[in-house]
Amino acid sequence: ALFQRLPGGNWKPVHNDAEVRPKQGIDIQTTIDINLQDVAESSLLNHLTMHDADKGCVILMEVATGEIKAMANLGKLQAGGYTEIYNYAVGNEGLTEPGSTFKLASMIALFEDSNLQLTDTVQTGNGVYEFYDRKMTDAKPGGYGKITVQDVFEKSSNIGVSRLVTEHFGIKPQKFVDYISNMGLASPVDFQMQGEAKPFISKPSDKLWSGVSLPWMSIGYELKVAPIHTLTLYNAIANNGTMIQPIIVKEARIADHIIERYETKVLKDRICTEQTVEKVKKMLEGVVERGTAKNISNAIYSIAGKTGTAQKIVNKQYTKSYYTSFVGYFPADKPKYSCIV
């Protein structure tokens, strides 16, 4: 209320038509587990500091419900140290080329459209392979030679994945893109927080599409997704093919009155066949047991997932700086949580 001071130090109320009476606010109950949130934030801070990284994020999601149990975002300050600057897990600044974590989507497309088996072999050669005028390399100097499909994924062979994809989808690249869209990777998940980034997926009809687009797309380039989108895909595999919408708000209420309750929502009943789910689960478990993520293997519980490395673009040029990530779920035999870092 407004008051006018009177002679003698007295005050009187002044009525104003523009006044708005206060209203009781709405309380939000989130899905966040404060203990898991504390672990996520402290672990993220420790590793960002250890590697002198620019920024990072963590999302921990319950497989069956899509409930976000922890979400941490930290960026580096010019003066030193880290703080929560931006929601990289969901927003546009977290929209990047995913690199090798996208190889899961490529393998799903291959298994869905062919009779490819984990024991089939592919020649990766000496670690360097040319697609038209552009060279693709594998991490191991000298290459992996002839290896199985299972090994291609465990070792994260760029050449292996791209050769498999181009040999099968080379004359029908749009079908590969259609599979990616059917997995939900081309659309936002309609997350409850504002500012969700919109994924970008290259298409054969695009002006910049070329002969090297398909092989590079198969290993996570020429497309952009946010961490929340990649995690939603991996969570679907953990959930036996059913894609669940991530949620961070359980309900909204005023005092004891519930205004709205948010339930688990299925985005896609099935992103692939049961046979494909079983194949990719074996590959994801192999990555942790024998492959690029064997450093996180432990005797307490099993983990399934995929490592990712993608070059950063600065001034439209790829640099020697990288985005690194891991996404997966645990326990592998009976998934409770999925996670991306």
Short mmCIF file of C-alpha atoms in Angstrom, two decimals:
data_model
loop_
_atom_site.label_atom_id
_atom_site.label_comp_id
_atom_site.label_asym_id
_atom_site.label_seq_id
_atom_site.Cartn_x
_atom_site.Cartn_y
_atom_site.Cartn_z
CA ALA A 1 0.00 0.00 0.00
CA LEU A 2 1.02 3.62 -0.55
CA PHE A 3 1.08 6.22 2.29
CA GLN A 4 1.17 10.03 2.31
CA ARG A 5 3.02 11.88 5.06
CA LEU A 6 0.93 14.53 6.82
CA PRO A 7 2.03 17.55 8.86
CA GLY A 8 3.01 16.51 12.34
CA GLY A 9 4.64 13.29 11.13
CA ASN A 10 1.44 11.33 10.66
CA TRP A 11 0.75 9.04 7.69
CA LYS A 12 -2.43 8.12 5.85
CA PRO A 13 -3.03 5.41 3.25
CA VAL A 14 -3.45 6.50 -0.35
CA HIS A 15 -5.57 4.25 -2.53
CA ASN A 16 -4.14 3.50 -5.95
CA ASP A 17 -6.09 1.74 -8.70
CA ALA A 18 -2.82 0.27 -9.98
CA GLU A 19 -2.22 -1.66 -6.77
CA VAL A 20 -2.29 -5.46 -7.09
CA ARG A 21 -3.03 -7.54 -4.05
CA PRO A 22 -0.35 -10.13 -3.32
CA LYS A 23 -1.07 -13.71 -4.30
CA GLN A 24 0.21 -16.85 -2.70
CA GLY A 25 2.99 -18.37 -4.82
CA ILE A 26 3.07 -21.79 -6.43
CA ASP A 27 5.38 -24.42 -4.97
CA ILE A 28 7.23 -26.76 -7.32
CA GLN A 29 8.24 -30.27 -6.29
CA THR A 30 11.16 -31.45 -8.41
CA THR A 31 12.48 -34.93 -9.09
CA ILE A 32 15.98 -34.01 -7.87
CA ASP A 33 17.57 -36.17 -5.18
CA ILE A 34 19.69 -33.76 -3.12
CA ASN A 35 22.23 -36.42 -2.17
CA LEU A 36 22.77 -37.52 -5.77
CA GLN A 37 22.83 -33.87 -6.84
CA ASP A 38 25.61 -33.14 -4.36
CA VAL A 39 27.67 -36.07 -5.65
CA ALA A 40 27.12 -35.01 -9.27
CA GLU A 41 28.14 -31.39 -8.66
CA SER A 42 31.23 -32.18 -6.58
CA SER A 43 32.43 -34.89 -8.99
CA LEU A 44 31.93 -32.62 -11.98
CA LEU A 45 33.83 -29.79 -10.30
CA ASN A 46 36.72 -32.08 -9.37
CA HIS A 47 37.14 -33.41 -12.90
CA LEU A 48 36.75 -30.04 -14.61
CA THR A 49 39.45 -28.68 -12.33
CA MET A 50 41.69 -31.70 -12.89
CA HIS A 51 41.56 -31.35 -16.67
CA ASP A 52 41.34 -27.53 -16.79
CA ALA A 53 38.21 -27.89 -18.93
CA ASP A 54 36.09 -24.98 -20.14
CA LYS A 55 32.72 -26.37 -19.11
CA GLY A 56 30.81 -29.53 -18.38
CA CYS A 57 27.53 -31.06 -17.33
CA VAL A 58 26.06 -34.17 -15.75
CA ILE A 59 22.55 -35.61 -16.00
CA LEU A 60 21.40 -38.61 -13.97
CA MET A 61 18.01 -40.04 -14.92
CA GLU A 62 15.86 -42.84 -13.58
CA VAL A 63 15.43 -45.33 -16.41
CA ALA A 64 11.84 -46.44 -15.86
CA THR A 65 10.31 -43.03 -15.07
CA GLY A 66 12.47 -40.47 -16.88
CA GLU A 67 12.82 -38.53 -13.61
CA ILE A 68 15.98 -36.42 -13.46
CA LYS A 69 17.67 -37.22 -10.16
CA ALA A 70 20.65 -34.91 -10.66
CA MET A 71 21.61 -32.21 -13.15
CA ALA A 72 24.80 -30.17 -12.80
CA ASN A 73 26.24 -27.51 -15.12
CA LEU A 74 29.52 -25.69 -14.54
CA GLY A 75 31.47 -23.20 -16.64
CA LYS A 76 34.93 -21.73 -16.16
CA LEU A 77 35.23 -18.14 -14.95
CA GLN A 78 37.80 -15.74 -16.41
CA ALA A 79 39.05 -15.05 -12.91
CA GLY A 80 39.42 -18.78 -12.27
CA GLY A 81 37.22 -21.39 -10.71
CA TYR A 82 33.86 -22.70 -11.88
CA THR A 83 30.25 -21.74 -11.36
CA GLU A 84 26.83 -22.45 -12.82
CA ILE A 85 26.81 -20.15 -15.85
CA TYR A 86 24.48 -21.89 -18.26
CA ASN A 87 22.36 -25.04 -18.62
CA TYR A 88 24.65 -26.86 -21.05
CA ALA A 89 22.74 -30.09 -20.48
CA VAL A 90 19.65 -28.72 -22.20
CA GLY A 91 20.25 -25.37 -23.90
CA ASN A 92 21.76 -24.14 -27.16
CA GLU A 93 25.27 -23.73 -25.76
CA GLY A 94 25.29 -27.46 -25.09
CA LEU A 95 24.24 -28.22 -28.66
CA THR A 96 27.33 -29.85 -30.19
CA GLU A 97 28.43 -32.55 -32.59
CA PRO A 98 28.32 -35.59 -30.29
CA GLY A 99 31.11 -37.61 -31.86
CA SER A 100 31.38 -41.27 -30.97
CA THR A 101 28.37 -41.48 -28.65
CA PHE A 102 26.30 -41.15 -31.83
CA LYS A 103 27.70 -44.46 -33.08
CA LEU A 104 24.97 -46.19 -31.09
CA ALA A 105 22.35 -44.63 -33.38
CA SER A 106 24.34 -45.68 -36.46
CA MET A 107 24.53 -49.28 -35.28
CA ILE A 108 20.82 -49.34 -34.45
CA ALA A 109 20.05 -48.20 -38.00
CA LEU A 110 22.32 -50.91 -39.42
CA PHE A 111 20.82 -53.69 -37.32
CA GLU A 112 17.29 -52.55 -38.16
CA ASP A 113 17.90 -52.44 -41.91
CA SER A 114 20.11 -55.50 -42.39
CA ASN A 115 21.03 -58.91 -41.05
CA LEU A 116 24.30 -57.62 -39.62
CA GLN A 117 25.63 -59.73 -36.74
CA LEU A 118 28.07 -58.88 -33.95
CA THR A 119 30.44 -61.58 -35.19
CA ASP A 120 30.56 -60.24 -38.77
CA THR A 121 33.85 -58.61 -39.72
CA VAL A 122 34.92 -55.35 -41.33
CA GLN A 123 38.31 -54.31 -42.68
CA THR A 124 39.53 -51.15 -40.97
CA GLY A 125 42.99 -51.39 -42.53
CA ASN A 126 45.97 -49.43 -41.27
CA GLY A 127 43.94 -46.79 -39.47
CA VAL A 128 43.55 -44.37 -42.38
CA TYR A 129 40.74 -44.57 -44.93
CA GLU A 130 39.79 -42.15 -47.69
CA PHE A 131 36.23 -41.17 -48.48
CA TYR A 132 36.58 -39.21 -51.70
CA ASP A 133 39.17 -36.51 -50.93
CA ARG A 134 38.92 -36.67 -47.15
CA LYS A 135 40.84 -38.96 -44.81
CA MET A 136 39.28 -40.62 -41.80
CA THR A 137 41.50 -42.02 -39.06
CA ASP A 138 41.24 -44.35 -36.10
CA ALA A 139 42.77 -43.65 -32.70
CA LYS A 140 45.24 -46.55 -32.85
CA PRO A 141 48.37 -45.85 -34.95
CA GLY A 142 48.61 -48.55 -37.59
CA GLY A 143 44.92 -49.36 -37.31
CA TYR A 144 42.97 -52.37 -36.08
CA GLY A 145 42.98 -54.41 -39.29
CA LYS A 146 40.10 -56.83 -39.78
CA ILE A 147 37.86 -56.87 -36.70
CA THR A 148 34.36 -57.93 -35.71
CA VAL A 149 31.38 -55.59 -35.47
CA GLN A 150 31.53 -56.02 -31.69
CA ASP A 151 35.18 -54.92 -31.71
CA VAL A 152 34.38 -51.98 -33.98
CA PHE A 153 32.08 -50.61 -31.31
CA GLU A 154 34.23 -51.51 -28.30
CA LYS A 155 37.30 -49.89 -29.84
CA SER A 156 35.20 -47.03 -31.25
CA SER A 157 36.64 -47.49 -34.73
CA ASN A 158 35.62 -44.54 -36.89
CA ILE A 159 36.58 -46.40 -40.04
CA GLY A 160 34.67 -49.52 -39.04
CA VAL A 161 31.40 -47.71 -38.32
CA SER A 162 31.59 -45.40 -41.33
CA ARG A 163 32.45 -48.23 -43.74
CA LEU A 164 29.54 -50.31 -42.50
CA VAL A 165 27.13 -47.38 -42.82
CA THR A 166 28.31 -46.21 -46.25
CA GLU A 167 28.37 -49.72 -47.68
CA HIS A 168 24.78 -50.29 -46.58
CA PHE A 169 23.20 -46.82 -46.84
CA GLY A 170 25.46 -45.24 -49.47
CA ILE A 171 22.84 -45.43 -52.20
CA LYS A 172 19.98 -44.60 -49.82
CA PRO A 173 21.28 -41.99 -47.33
CA GLN A 174 17.79 -40.61 -46.69
CA LYS A 175 16.81 -43.96 -45.20
CA PHE A 176 19.65 -43.64 -42.70
CA VAL A 177 18.44 -40.15 -41.77
CA ASP A 178 14.90 -41.50 -41.44
CA TYR A 179 16.09 -44.07 -38.92
CA ILE A 180 17.77 -41.31 -36.91
CA SER A 181 14.52 -39.32 -36.93
CA ASN A 182 12.50 -42.37 -35.92
CA MET A 183 14.78 -42.75 -32.89
CA GLY A 184 13.66 -39.29 -31.77
CA LEU A 185 17.04 -37.61 -32.27
CA ALA A 186 15.74 -35.00 -34.71
CA SER A 187 13.18 -33.51 -32.33
CA PRO A 188 13.21 -31.80 -28.92
CA VAL A 189 11.95 -33.87 -25.99
CA ASP A 190 9.73 -30.97 -24.79
CA PHE A 191 11.66 -30.69 -21.55
CA GLN A 192 9.92 -28.83 -18.72
CA MET A 193 12.62 -26.16 -18.40
CA GLN A 194 12.66 -23.29 -20.89
CA GLY A 195 15.40 -23.03 -23.48
CA GLU A 196 15.70 -26.59 -24.76
CA ALA A 197 17.88 -26.68 -27.86
CA LYS A 198 16.49 -28.02 -31.12
CA PRO A 199 18.57 -30.84 -32.62
CA PHE A 200 20.08 -30.37 -36.08
CA ILE A 201 20.39 -33.38 -38.39
CA SER A 202 21.85 -33.07 -41.90
CA LYS A 203 19.75 -34.33 -44.82
CA PRO A 204 20.62 -35.35 -48.40
CA SER A 205 18.43 -32.49 -49.63
CA ASP A 206 20.60 -29.90 -47.85
CA LYS A 207 22.82 -27.71 -50.04
CA LEU A 208 25.92 -28.62 -48.04
CA TRP A 209 25.34 -32.39 -48.24
CA SER A 210 28.23 -34.11 -50.02
CA GLY A 211 29.80 -37.50 -50.58
CA VAL A 212 31.53 -37.34 -47.20
CA SER A 213 28.41 -36.34 -45.26
CA LEU A 214 27.15 -39.88 -44.61
CA PRO A 215 30.44 -41.37 -43.36
CA TRP A 216 31.13 -38.40 -41.08
CA MET A 217 27.54 -38.26 -39.90
CA SER A 218 27.76 -41.94 -38.92
CA ILE A 219 30.47 -41.11 -36.36
CA GLY A 220 28.72 -38.08 -34.90
CA TYR A 221 29.56 -35.12 -37.13
CA GLU A 222 27.39 -32.96 -39.43
CA LEU A 223 24.66 -33.03 -36.77
CA LYS A 224 24.13 -31.41 -33.39
CA VAL A 225 22.30 -32.61 -30.30
CA ALA A 226 22.27 -31.56 -26.65
CA PRO A 227 23.25 -33.95 -23.84
CA ILE A 228 19.59 -34.37 -22.84
CA HIS A 229 18.82 -35.77 -26.31
CA THR A 230 21.70 -38.25 -26.33
CA LEU A 231 20.79 -39.44 -22.85
CA THR A 232 17.16 -39.97 -23.86
CA LEU A 233 18.30 -42.34 -26.63
CA TYR A 234 20.56 -44.38 -24.35
CA ASN A 235 17.86 -44.47 -21.69
CA ALA A 236 15.52 -46.00 -24.28
CA ILE A 237 17.95 -48.88 -24.81
CA ALA A 238 18.23 -49.36 -21.05
CA ASN A 239 14.41 -49.40 -21.04
CA ASN A 240 14.33 -52.19 -23.64
CA GLY A 241 13.48 -49.90 -26.53
CA THR A 242 10.84 -47.68 -24.92
CA MET A 243 11.70 -43.98 -25.05
CA ILE A 244 10.64 -42.01 -21.97
CA GLN A 245 10.37 -38.23 -21.76
CA PRO A 246 12.80 -36.76 -19.21
CA ILE A 247 11.06 -34.78 -16.45
CA ILE A 248 12.37 -32.60 -13.64
CA VAL A 249 9.08 -31.37 -12.10
CA LYS A 250 6.78 -33.83 -10.32
CA GLU A 251 3.99 -31.47 -9.33
CA ALA A 252 2.93 -27.88 -8.82
CA ARG A 253 0.86 -26.92 -5.76
CA ILE A 254 -0.46 -24.06 -3.66
CA ALA A 255 -0.24 -25.06 -0.02
CA ASP A 256 -1.83 -28.53 0.12
CA HIS A 257 -3.71 -28.13 -3.14
CA ILE A 258 -2.10 -29.87 -6.13
CA ILE A 259 -2.54 -27.79 -9.28
CA GLU A 260 -0.89 -30.24 -11.65
CA ARG A 261 0.90 -33.56 -11.35
CA TYR A 262 3.36 -34.70 -14.03
CA GLU A 263 3.42 -38.40 -14.77
CA THR A 264 5.83 -40.53 -16.76
CA LYS A 265 5.23 -40.03 -20.48
CA VAL A 266 6.22 -42.43 -23.24
CA LEU A 267 7.61 -40.64 -26.31
CA LYS A 268 7.99 -43.80 -28.40
CA ASP A 269 6.74 -47.27 -27.51
CA ARG A 270 9.66 -48.81 -29.36
CA ILE A 271 12.60 -47.22 -31.16
CA CYS A 272 13.83 -50.55 -32.54
CA THR A 273 13.19 -54.29 -32.41
CA GLU A 274 13.94 -56.49 -29.40
CA GLN A 275 16.68 -58.21 -31.41
CA THR A 276 18.42 -54.89 -32.03
CA VAL A 277 18.12 -53.93 -28.36
CA GLU A 278 19.85 -57.17 -27.35
CA LYS A 279 22.68 -56.62 -29.83
CA VAL A 280 23.42 -53.05 -28.82
CA LYS A 281 23.22 -53.92 -25.13
CA LYS A 282 26.00 -56.47 -25.66
CA MET A 283 28.06 -53.85 -27.47
CA LEU A 284 27.54 -51.24 -24.75
CA GLU A 285 28.51 -53.71 -22.03
CA GLY A 286 31.60 -54.68 -24.02
CA VAL A 287 32.76 -51.05 -24.17
CA VAL A 288 33.07 -51.02 -20.37
CA GLU A 289 34.31 -54.59 -19.97
CA ARG A 290 37.02 -54.53 -22.65
CA GLY A 291 36.82 -51.32 -24.67
CA THR A 292 37.39 -47.59 -24.42
CA ALA A 293 35.64 -47.28 -21.04
CA LYS A 294 37.22 -50.25 -19.25
CA ASN A 295 38.76 -47.83 -16.73
CA ILE A 296 35.32 -47.44 -15.08
CA SER A 297 34.64 -51.18 -14.85
CA ASN A 298 34.22 -52.28 -11.25
CA ALA A 299 33.29 -55.30 -9.16
CA ILE A 300 30.38 -53.60 -7.37
CA TYR A 301 27.95 -53.18 -10.27
CA SER A 302 28.10 -53.55 -14.04
CA ILE A 303 27.96 -50.55 -16.38
CA ALA A 304 27.03 -50.29 -20.06
CA GLY A 305 27.78 -47.26 -22.18
CA LYS A 306 29.84 -45.46 -24.78
CA THR A 307 32.66 -42.95 -24.73
CA GLY A 308 32.61 -39.97 -27.04
CA THR A 309 35.19 -37.57 -28.42
CA ALA A 310 34.42 -34.78 -30.88
CA GLN A 311 36.63 -32.01 -32.21
CA LYS A 312 35.60 -28.45 -31.38
CA ILE A 313 34.87 -26.00 -34.18
CA VAL A 314 36.35 -22.50 -33.84
CA ASN A 315 35.79 -19.97 -36.64
CA LYS A 316 34.30 -22.73 -38.81
CA GLN A 317 37.47 -24.84 -38.49
CA TYR A 318 38.04 -28.03 -36.51
CA THR A 319 40.66 -27.56 -33.81
CA LYS A 320 42.77 -29.81 -31.60
CA SER A 321 40.43 -29.11 -28.68
CA TYR A 322 37.81 -31.72 -27.93
CA TYR A 323 34.48 -32.40 -26.31
CA THR A 324 34.70 -35.63 -24.32
CA SER A 325 31.78 -37.56 -22.92
CA PHE A 326 30.45 -40.80 -21.55
CA VAL A 327 26.83 -41.90 -21.64
CA GLY A 328 25.35 -45.13 -20.40
CA TYR A 329 23.33 -46.89 -17.73
CA PHE A 330 23.76 -49.07 -14.66
CA PRO A 331 23.51 -51.74 -13.40
CA ALA A 332 23.85 -53.14 -16.91
CA ASP A 333 21.84 -56.30 -16.21
CA LYS A 334 18.95 -54.46 -14.51
CA PRO A 335 19.22 -50.73 -15.31
CA LYS A 336 18.15 -48.31 -12.58
CA TYR A 337 19.82 -45.10 -13.77
CA SER A 338 21.11 -43.67 -17.03
CA CYS A 339 23.74 -40.95 -17.03
CA ILE A 340 25.66 -38.62 -19.33
CA VAL A 341 28.79 -36.63 -18.51
#
